[in-house]
XYZ file of C-alpha atoms in Angstrom:
606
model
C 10.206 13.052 -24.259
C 12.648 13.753 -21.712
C 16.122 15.605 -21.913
C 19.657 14.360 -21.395
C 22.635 16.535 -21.910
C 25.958 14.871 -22.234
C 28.720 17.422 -21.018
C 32.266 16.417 -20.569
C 35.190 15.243 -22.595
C 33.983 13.010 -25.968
C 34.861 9.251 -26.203
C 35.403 7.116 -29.377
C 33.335 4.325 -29.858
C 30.757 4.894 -26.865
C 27.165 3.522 -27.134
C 25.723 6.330 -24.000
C 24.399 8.439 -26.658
C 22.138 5.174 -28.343
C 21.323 4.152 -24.458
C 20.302 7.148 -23.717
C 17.695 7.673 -26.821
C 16.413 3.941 -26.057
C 15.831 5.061 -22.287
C 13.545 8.013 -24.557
C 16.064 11.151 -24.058
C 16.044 13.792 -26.531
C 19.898 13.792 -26.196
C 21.873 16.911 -26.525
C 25.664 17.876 -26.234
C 27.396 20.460 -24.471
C 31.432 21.406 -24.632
C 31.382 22.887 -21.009
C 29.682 23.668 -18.312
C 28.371 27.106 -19.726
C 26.765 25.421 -22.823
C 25.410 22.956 -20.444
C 23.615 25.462 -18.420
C 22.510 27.050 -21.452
C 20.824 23.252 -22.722
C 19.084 23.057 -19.037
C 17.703 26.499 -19.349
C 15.912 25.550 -22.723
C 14.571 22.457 -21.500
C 11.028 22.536 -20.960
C 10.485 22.974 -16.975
C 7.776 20.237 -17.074
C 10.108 17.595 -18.441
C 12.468 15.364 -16.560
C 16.056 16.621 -17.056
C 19.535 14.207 -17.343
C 22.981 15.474 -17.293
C 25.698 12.491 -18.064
C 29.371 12.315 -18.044
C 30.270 10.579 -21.723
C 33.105 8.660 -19.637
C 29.985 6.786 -17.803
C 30.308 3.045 -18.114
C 27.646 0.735 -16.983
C 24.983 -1.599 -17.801
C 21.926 -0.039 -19.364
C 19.637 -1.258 -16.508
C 21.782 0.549 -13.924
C 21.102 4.042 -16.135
C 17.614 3.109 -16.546
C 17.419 2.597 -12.949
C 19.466 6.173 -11.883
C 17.865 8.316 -14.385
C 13.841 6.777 -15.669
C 12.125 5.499 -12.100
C 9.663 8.225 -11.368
C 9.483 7.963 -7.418
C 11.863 10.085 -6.721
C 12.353 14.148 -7.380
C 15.979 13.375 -7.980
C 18.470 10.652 -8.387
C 22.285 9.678 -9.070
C 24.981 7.136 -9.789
C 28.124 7.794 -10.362
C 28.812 10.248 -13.705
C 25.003 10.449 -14.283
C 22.154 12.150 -12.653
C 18.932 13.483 -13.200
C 15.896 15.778 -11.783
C 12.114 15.894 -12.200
C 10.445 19.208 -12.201
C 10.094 19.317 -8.784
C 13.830 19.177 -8.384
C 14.423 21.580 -11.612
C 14.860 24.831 -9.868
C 17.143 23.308 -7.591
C 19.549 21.966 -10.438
C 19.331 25.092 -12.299
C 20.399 27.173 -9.169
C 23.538 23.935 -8.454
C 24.467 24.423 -12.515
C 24.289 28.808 -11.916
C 26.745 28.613 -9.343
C 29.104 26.552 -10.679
C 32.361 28.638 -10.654
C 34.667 29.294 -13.889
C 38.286 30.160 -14.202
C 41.474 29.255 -12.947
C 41.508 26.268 -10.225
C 37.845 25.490 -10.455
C 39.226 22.426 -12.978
C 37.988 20.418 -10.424
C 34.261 21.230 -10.214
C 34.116 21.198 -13.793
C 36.131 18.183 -14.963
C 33.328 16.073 -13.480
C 29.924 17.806 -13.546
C 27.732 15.321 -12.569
C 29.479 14.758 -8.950
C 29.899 18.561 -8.575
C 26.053 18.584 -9.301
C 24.929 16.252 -7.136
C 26.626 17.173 -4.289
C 24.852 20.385 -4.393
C 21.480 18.304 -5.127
C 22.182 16.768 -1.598
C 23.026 19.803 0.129
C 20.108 21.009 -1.044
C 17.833 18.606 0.631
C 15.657 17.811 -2.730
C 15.332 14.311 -1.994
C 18.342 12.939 -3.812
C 17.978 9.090 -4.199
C 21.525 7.595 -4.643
C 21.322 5.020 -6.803
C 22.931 1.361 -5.407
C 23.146 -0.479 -8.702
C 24.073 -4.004 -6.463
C 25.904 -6.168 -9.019
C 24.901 -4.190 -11.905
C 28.133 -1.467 -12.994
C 27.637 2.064 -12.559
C 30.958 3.881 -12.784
C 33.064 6.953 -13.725
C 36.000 5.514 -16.187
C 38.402 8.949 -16.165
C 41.211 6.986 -17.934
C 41.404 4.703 -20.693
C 42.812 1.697 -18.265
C 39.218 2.175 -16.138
C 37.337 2.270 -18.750
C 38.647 -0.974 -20.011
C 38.366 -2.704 -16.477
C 34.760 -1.362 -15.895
C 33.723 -2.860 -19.844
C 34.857 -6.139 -18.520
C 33.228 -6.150 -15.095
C 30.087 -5.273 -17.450
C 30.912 -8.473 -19.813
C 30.710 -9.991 -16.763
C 27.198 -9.747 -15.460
C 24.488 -11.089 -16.932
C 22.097 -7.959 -16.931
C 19.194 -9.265 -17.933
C 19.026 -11.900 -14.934
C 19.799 -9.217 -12.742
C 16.922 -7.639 -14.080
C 14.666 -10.521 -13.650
C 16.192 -11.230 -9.909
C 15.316 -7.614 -8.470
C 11.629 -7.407 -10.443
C 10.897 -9.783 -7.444
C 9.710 -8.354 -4.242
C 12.398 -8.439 -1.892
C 10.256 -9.840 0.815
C 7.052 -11.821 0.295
C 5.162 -14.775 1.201
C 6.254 -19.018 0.932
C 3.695 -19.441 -1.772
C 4.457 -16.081 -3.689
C 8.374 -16.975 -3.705
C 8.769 -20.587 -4.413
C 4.912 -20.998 -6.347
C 4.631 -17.734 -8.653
C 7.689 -16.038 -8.821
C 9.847 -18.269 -10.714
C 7.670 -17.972 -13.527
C 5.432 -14.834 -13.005
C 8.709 -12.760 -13.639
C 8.807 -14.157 -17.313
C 5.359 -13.144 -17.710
C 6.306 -9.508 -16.671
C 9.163 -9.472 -19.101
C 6.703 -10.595 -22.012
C 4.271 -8.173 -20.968
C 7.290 -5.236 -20.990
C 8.327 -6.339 -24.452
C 4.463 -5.882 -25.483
C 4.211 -2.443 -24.164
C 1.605 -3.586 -22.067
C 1.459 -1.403 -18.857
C 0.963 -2.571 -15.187
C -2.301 -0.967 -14.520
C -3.507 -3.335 -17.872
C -2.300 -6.485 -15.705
C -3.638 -5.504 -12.524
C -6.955 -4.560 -14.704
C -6.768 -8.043 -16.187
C -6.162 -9.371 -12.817
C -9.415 -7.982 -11.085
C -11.346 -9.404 -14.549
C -10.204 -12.600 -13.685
C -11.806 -12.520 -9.969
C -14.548 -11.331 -10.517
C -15.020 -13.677 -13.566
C -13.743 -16.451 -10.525
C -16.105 -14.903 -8.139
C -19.081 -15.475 -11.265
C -18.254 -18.915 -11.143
C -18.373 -19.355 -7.818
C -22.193 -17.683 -7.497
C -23.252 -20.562 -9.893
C -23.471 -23.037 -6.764
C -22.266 -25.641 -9.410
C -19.380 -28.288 -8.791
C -17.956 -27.336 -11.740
C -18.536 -23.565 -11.057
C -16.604 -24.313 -8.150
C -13.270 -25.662 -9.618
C -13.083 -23.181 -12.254
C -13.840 -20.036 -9.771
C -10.731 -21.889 -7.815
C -8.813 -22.182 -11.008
C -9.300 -18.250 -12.014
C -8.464 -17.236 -8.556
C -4.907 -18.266 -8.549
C -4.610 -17.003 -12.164
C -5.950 -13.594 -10.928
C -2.916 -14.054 -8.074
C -0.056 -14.625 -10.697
C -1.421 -11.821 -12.681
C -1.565 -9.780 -8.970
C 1.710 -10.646 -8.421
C 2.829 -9.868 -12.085
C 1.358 -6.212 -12.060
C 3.978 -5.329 -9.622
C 6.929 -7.022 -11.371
C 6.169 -5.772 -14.404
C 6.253 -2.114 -12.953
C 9.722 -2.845 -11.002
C 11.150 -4.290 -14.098
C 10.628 -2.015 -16.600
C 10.658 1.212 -14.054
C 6.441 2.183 -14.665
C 5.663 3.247 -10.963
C 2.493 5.316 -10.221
C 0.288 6.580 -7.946
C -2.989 5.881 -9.775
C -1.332 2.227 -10.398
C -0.100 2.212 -6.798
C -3.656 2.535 -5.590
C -5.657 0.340 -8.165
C -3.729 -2.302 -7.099
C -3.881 -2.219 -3.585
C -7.659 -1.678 -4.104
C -8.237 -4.327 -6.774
C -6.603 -6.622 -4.337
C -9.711 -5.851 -1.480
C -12.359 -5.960 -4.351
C -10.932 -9.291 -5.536
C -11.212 -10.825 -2.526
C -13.990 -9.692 -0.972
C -16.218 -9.654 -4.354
C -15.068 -13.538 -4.136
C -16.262 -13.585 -0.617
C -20.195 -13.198 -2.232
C -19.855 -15.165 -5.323
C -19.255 -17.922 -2.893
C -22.197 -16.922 -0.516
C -24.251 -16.421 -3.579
C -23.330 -20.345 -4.770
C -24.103 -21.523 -1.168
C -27.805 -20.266 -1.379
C -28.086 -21.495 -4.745
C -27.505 -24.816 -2.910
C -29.931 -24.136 0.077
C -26.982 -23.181 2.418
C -26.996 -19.300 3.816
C -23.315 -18.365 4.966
C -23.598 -14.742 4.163
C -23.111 -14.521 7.959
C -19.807 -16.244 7.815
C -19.195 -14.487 4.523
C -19.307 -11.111 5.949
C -17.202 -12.195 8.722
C -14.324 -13.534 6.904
C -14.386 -9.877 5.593
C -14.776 -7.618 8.773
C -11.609 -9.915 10.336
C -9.514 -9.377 7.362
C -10.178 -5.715 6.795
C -9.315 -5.487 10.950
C -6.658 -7.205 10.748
C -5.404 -4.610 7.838
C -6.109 -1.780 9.817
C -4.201 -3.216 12.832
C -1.366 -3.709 10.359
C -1.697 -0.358 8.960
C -1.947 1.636 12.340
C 0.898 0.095 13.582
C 2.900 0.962 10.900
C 1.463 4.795 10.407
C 1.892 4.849 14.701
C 5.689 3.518 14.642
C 7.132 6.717 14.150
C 8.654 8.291 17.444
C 10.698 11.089 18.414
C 14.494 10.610 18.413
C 13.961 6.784 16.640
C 12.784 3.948 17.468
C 11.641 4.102 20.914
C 13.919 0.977 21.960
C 11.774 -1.026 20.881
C 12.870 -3.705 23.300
C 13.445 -7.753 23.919
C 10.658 -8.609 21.442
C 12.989 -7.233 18.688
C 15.752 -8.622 20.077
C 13.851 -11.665 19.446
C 12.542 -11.264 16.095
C 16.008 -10.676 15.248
C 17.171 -13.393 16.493
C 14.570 -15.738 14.920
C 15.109 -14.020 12.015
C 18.962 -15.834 11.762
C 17.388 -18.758 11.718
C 16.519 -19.489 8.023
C 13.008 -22.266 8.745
C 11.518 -19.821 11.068
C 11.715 -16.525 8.580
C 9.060 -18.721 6.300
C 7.130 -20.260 8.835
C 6.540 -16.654 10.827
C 5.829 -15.666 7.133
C 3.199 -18.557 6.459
C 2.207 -18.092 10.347
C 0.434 -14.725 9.357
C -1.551 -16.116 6.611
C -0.491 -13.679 3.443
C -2.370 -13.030 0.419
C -0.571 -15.804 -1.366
C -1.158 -18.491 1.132
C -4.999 -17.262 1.856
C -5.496 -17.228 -1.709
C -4.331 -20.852 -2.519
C -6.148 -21.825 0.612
C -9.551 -20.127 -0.511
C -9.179 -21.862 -4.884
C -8.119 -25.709 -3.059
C -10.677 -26.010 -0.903
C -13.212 -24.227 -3.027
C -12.486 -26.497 -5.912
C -12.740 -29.582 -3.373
C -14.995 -28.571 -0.926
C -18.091 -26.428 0.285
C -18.048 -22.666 1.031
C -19.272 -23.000 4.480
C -15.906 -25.468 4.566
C -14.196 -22.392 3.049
C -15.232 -19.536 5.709
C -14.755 -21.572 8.690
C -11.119 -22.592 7.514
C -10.456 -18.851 6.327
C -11.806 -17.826 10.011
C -9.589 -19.665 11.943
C -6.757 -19.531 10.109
C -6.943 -15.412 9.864
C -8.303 -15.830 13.785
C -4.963 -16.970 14.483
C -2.767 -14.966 12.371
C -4.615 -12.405 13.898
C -3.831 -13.116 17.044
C -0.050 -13.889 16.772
C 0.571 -10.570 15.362
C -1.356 -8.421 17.421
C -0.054 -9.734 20.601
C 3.695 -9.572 18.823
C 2.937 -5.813 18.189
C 1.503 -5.418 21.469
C 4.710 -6.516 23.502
C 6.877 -4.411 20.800
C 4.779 -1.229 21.845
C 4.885 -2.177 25.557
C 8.817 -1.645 25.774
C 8.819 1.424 23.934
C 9.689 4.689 26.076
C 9.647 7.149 23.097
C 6.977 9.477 22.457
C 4.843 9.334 19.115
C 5.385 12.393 16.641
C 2.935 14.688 16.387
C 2.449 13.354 12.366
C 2.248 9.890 13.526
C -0.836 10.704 16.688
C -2.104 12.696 13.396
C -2.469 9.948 11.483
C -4.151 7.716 13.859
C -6.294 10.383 14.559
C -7.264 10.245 11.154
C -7.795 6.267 11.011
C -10.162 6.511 14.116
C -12.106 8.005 11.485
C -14.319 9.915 13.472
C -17.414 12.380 12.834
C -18.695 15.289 13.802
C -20.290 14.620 16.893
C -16.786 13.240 18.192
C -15.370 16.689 16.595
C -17.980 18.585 18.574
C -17.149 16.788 22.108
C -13.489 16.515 21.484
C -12.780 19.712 20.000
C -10.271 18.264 17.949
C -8.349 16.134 20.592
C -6.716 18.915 22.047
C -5.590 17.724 25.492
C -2.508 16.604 26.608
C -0.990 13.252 25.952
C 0.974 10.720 28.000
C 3.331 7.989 26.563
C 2.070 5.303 29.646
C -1.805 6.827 29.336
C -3.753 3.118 28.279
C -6.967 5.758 28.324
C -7.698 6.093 24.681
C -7.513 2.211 23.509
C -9.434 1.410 26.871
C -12.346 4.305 26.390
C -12.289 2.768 22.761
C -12.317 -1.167 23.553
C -15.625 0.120 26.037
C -16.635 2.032 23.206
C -17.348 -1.391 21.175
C -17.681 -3.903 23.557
C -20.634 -1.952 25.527
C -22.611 -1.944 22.583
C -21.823 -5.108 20.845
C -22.132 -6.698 24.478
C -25.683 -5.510 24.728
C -26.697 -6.000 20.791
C -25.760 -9.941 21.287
C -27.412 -10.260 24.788
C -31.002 -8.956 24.125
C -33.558 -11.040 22.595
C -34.557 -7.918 20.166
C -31.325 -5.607 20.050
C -33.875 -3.572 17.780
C -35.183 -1.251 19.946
C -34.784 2.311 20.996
C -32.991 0.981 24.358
C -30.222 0.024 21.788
C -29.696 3.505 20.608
C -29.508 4.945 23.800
C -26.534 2.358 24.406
C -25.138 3.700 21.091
C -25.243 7.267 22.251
C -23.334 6.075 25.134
C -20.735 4.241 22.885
C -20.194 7.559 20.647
C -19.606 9.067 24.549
C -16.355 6.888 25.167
C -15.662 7.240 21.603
C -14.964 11.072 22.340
C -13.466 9.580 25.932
C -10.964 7.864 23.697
C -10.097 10.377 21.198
C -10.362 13.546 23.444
C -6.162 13.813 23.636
C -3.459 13.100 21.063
C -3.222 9.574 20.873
C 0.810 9.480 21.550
C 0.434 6.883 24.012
C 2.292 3.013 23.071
C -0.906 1.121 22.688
C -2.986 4.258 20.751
C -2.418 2.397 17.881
C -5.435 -0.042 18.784
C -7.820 2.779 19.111
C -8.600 2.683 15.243
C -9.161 -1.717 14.889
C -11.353 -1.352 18.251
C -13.414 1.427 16.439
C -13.578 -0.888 12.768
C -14.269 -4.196 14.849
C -17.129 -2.201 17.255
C -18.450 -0.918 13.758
C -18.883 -3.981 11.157
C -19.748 -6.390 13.747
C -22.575 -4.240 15.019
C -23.987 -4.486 11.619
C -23.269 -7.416 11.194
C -25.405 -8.753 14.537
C -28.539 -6.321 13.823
C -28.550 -7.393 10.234
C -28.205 -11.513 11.551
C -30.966 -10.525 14.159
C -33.153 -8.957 11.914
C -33.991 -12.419 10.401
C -35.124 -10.710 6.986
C -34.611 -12.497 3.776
C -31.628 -10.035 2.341
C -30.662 -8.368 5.663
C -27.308 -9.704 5.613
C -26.529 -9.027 2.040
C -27.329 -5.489 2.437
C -24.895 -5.987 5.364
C -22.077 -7.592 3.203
C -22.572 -4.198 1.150
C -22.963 -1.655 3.934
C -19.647 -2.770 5.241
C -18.133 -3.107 2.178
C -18.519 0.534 1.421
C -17.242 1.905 4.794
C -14.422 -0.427 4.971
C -13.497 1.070 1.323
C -13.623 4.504 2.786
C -11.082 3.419 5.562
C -8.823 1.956 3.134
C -8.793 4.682 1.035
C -7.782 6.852 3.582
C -5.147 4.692 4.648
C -3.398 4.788 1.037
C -3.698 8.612 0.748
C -1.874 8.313 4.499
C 0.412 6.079 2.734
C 0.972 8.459 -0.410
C 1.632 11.802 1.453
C -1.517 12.779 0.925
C -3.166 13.288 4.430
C -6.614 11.827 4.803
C -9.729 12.579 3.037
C -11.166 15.792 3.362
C -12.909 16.645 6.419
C -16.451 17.331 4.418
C -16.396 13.557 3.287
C -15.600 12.243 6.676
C -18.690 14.258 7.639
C -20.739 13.621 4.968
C -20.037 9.822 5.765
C -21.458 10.515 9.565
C -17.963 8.713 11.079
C -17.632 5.994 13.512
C -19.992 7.117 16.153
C -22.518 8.624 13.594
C -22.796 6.072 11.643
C -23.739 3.382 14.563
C -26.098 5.972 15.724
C -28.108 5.900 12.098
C -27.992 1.862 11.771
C -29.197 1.479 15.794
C -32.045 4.075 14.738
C -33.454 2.803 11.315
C -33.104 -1.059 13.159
C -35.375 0.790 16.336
C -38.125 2.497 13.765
C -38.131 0.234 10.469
C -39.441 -3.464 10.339
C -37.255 -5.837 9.256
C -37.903 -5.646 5.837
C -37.608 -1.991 6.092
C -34.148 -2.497 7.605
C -32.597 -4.266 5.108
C -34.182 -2.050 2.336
C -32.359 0.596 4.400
C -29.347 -1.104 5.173
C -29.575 -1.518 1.116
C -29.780 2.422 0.586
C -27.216 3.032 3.040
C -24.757 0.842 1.126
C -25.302 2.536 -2.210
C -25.289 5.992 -0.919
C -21.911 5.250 0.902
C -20.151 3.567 -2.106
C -21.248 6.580 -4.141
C -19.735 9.188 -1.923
C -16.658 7.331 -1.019
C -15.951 6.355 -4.573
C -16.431 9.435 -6.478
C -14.654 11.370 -4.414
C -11.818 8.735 -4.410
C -11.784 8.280 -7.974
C -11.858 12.239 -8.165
C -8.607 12.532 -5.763
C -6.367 9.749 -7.240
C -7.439 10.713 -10.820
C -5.787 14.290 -10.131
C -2.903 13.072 -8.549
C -1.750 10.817 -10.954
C -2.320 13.826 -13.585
C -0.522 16.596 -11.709
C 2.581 14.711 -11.341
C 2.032 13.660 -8.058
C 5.021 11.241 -6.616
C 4.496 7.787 -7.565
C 4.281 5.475 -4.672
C 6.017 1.649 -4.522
C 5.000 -0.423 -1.552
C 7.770 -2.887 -0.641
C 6.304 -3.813 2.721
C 4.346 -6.598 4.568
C 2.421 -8.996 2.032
C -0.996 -8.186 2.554
């Protein structure tokens, strides 16, 4: 239960108090701004705190929005505001110093402004609330208050509601194929009490239920894993509606969703290389590289974004914005650039039609060109962007990227924590780090038997530009590729030894091996993402890093067989995914229960 104090002059005939109780306030009145100090200093400091003008008129929705959604320490519309406990001590200090006596009338008439102003100056993160066409307003006199009840007669709330549980900006499929009916499926879940983490644990269910079918090798299995794919997708895309429309942001939902969303797909990517063997055709090959191109093209995403944070702005970011801007204008090409970069909801549809219709080597081969291409048109788009830019990368920013390089402690040793000094025009680090990769996976793919102790010794020399690459701050425009190079170098390595190998197995235990580091690099990228920083340095250890951990898979390929490789490959995998996962699990687990801020990702479809 949460507190709202009503403090200001009484109106006949309002319904805040009954809005207020449905929102869950314990709702409590105060005369003046004395008693209503006295209510916040009896509130319990854990518990979110309200303080509303009666004269407020506005839809419910708009209140709901100002004074329930739990991602921010403090927020406001007009004649209503209220505080989380991060944000109480600042509201008790605002409410302590409000003056009393003659010609202060006007700090106390209206509370809620004089208390938010001093919420802003205060720098606690006020969120002001823009309630669109919803009404949020102040009436001080009986002629407002009439005007604003008819402006609220005259909006039809509950569309509204419906309208904005939609992501603003998402894929051609999601918006014209799911969302017109998905959102009515949120609403029915809302008025169940059913909770998004419940839909996005239904939705991972139904994949791997999809992926189940897939592994049977079976026509039939086929069409229905197709079926339950896109019904996992409308539940995907419901879990986040739901949580916009009725307010129920988290971080512990934040993160099983954008996990659940990489276990989906990639558990889908082996039931359908499980079905192909069932029907005498191996594809785990292709299988694993449908995943090692879509988890690189995530991290590309994701260090451009952490990266794009300069001193003083932007960086003129130059023509190629000027561009996209310009494109933009033009209504056709803002879906096709959309449907250009292949987004969940197109690459799911793509994966349940021609898995219900075709074969899964069909599937891969389609998936890897298409994502090839996407791939490629984004990169090179980012590329030119970063190429303009003058501006040099904050110090949080090179942190971060730092961080995504994910690198271990032989790096750490050479490197001494990257403390030389950067340049903005420097092309050093992604160059040391495209030789890091390329040397070895250059060398791995020409030799007739990459297993051999000639191929760690070219791995020792990879973890050597590795350092090269990470030996200064990585400020300069194109640093941002130094973590993909790194992720690309990695998985494909396995990937070739465990394909060379020619073991039965070898590249299953591949599929899994990857699987478990690329988990690890997502996760760090959503505690990034969450304010969090990235995992503690022990685990990055304990996980050997980049360069460590292509030094222990060229070593056990030199001195095992090949059925001893793939048993260790096997080990590796399982060892990994226990690490990374408990101590993930651990993290997010605590967050979510010490009240950590919930986080709402409104950016690029992934």
């Amino acid at each position: 239960m949460s507190t709202a104090i009503l403090t200001g002059p009484p109106v006949a005939g309002s319904s805040l108090e009954t809005d207020l109780r449905t929102l869950g306030f314990d709702v409590r009145t105060a005369s003046d701004p004395a008693g209503a100090t006295e209510l916040l200093a009896q509130a319990p400091p854990q518990e979110r705190v309200a303080v509303v003008d009666p004269r407020f008129v506005g839809h419910l929705h708009a209140l709901r929005l100002a004074l329930t959604d739990p991602r921010f320490p403090a927020a406001a519309v007009p004649g209503a505001l209220t505080v989380q406990p991060a944000a109480r001590a600042a509201l008790d200090r605002a409410a302590g110093r409000i003056p009393v006596g003659a010609g202060t009338a006007h700090l106390t008439d209206v509370l809620t402004d004089t208390l938010t102003e001093a919420l802003d100056r205060a720098d606690v993160g006020l969120h002001r609330v823009e309630p669109g066409s919803l009404v949020a307003t102040l009436a001080l006199t009986p002629a407002q208050r009439e005007e604003a009840r008819e402006a609220v007669a005259a909006v039809d709330e509950e569309a509204v509601r419906l309208r904005t549980a939609v992501k603003s900006r998402d894929g051609f499929f999601t918006t014209f194929f799911i969302s017109p009916y998905s959102r009515y499926l949120a609403r029915w879940c809302a008025r169940r009490g059913l909770t998004p983490n419940q839909v996005t644990t239904a939705s991972l269910i139904t994949a791997l239920i999809a992926a189940g079918c897939a592994a049977t090798g079976t026509r039939g299995g086929f069409v229905a894993a197709g079926v339950l794919l896109l019904l996992s997708f409308v539940l995907d895309c419901t879990d986040g509606q739901l949580a916009r429309y009725s307010l129920q942001y988290s971080t512990l939902g934040a993160w099983l969703d954008a996990t659940f969303d990489r276990a989906k797909e990639y558990a889908y990517y082996a039931g359908l290389a499980l079905g192909a063997a069932r029907g005498g055709d191996d594809v785990w090959a292709l299988a694993l590289g449908a995943m090692i191109l879509q988890t690189c093209r995530h991290v590309v995403d994701f260090a451009f974004n952490e990266g794009s944070d300069f001193e003083g702005g932007d960086g003129g970011a130059g023509p190629a914005v000027g561009l996209s801007d310009r494109l933009d204008r033009v209504g056709w090409t803002v879906w096709a650039r959309r449907m250009i970069v292949l987004p969940i909801g197109e690459r799911w549809a793509m994966i349940a039609v021609l898995t219900a219709l075709t074969t899964p080597r069909i599937v891969f081969s389609v998936l890897l060109v298409g994502c090839a291409l996407a791939a490629c048109y984004t990169t090179a788009g980012r590329v030119l962007r970063s190429r303009s830019r003058r501006a040099r990368r904050t110090d949080r920013a090179a942190r971060a990227l730092a961080d995504l390089a994910d690198y271990g402690p032989l790096v750490e040793l050479l490197t001494g924590g990257g403390r030389g000094r950067a340049s903005t025009g420097s092309l050093l680090a992604p160059v040391m780090a495209f030789l890091s990769s390329a040397v070895l996976l250059v060398w791995v793919i020409s030799q007739p038997d990459p297993a051999s102790w000639l191929t760690v010794g070219v791995a020792v020399c990879s973890a050597l530009l590795a350092a090269a690459a990470l030996a200064r701050p990585l400020k300069g425009a194109l640093d941002w590729l130094v973590p993909p190079f790194f992720r690309a170098g990695e998985y494909l390595l396995v990937l070739v030894l465990a394909a060379r190998a020619d073991a039965h197995g070898a590249l299953p235990a591949a599929f899994g091996l990857v699987a478990a580091v690329a988990y690890h690099h997502y996760d760090t990228v959503y505690r990034i993402r969450g304010g969090a920083g990235a995992p503690p340095r022990w685990l990055v250890r304990a996980t050997g890093g980049y360069e460590g951990r292509i030094l222990v898979v060229t070593v056990l390929a030199a001195l095992l067989p090949a059925t001893g490789f793939t048993i260790a490959l096997t080990a590796l995998a399982g060892v990994l995914a226990l690490l990374v996962l408990a101590e993930s699990i651990r993290f997010w687990v605590a967050a979510h229960n010490h009240g950590a801020p919930a986080v709402h990702d409104e950016g690029e479809p992934a």
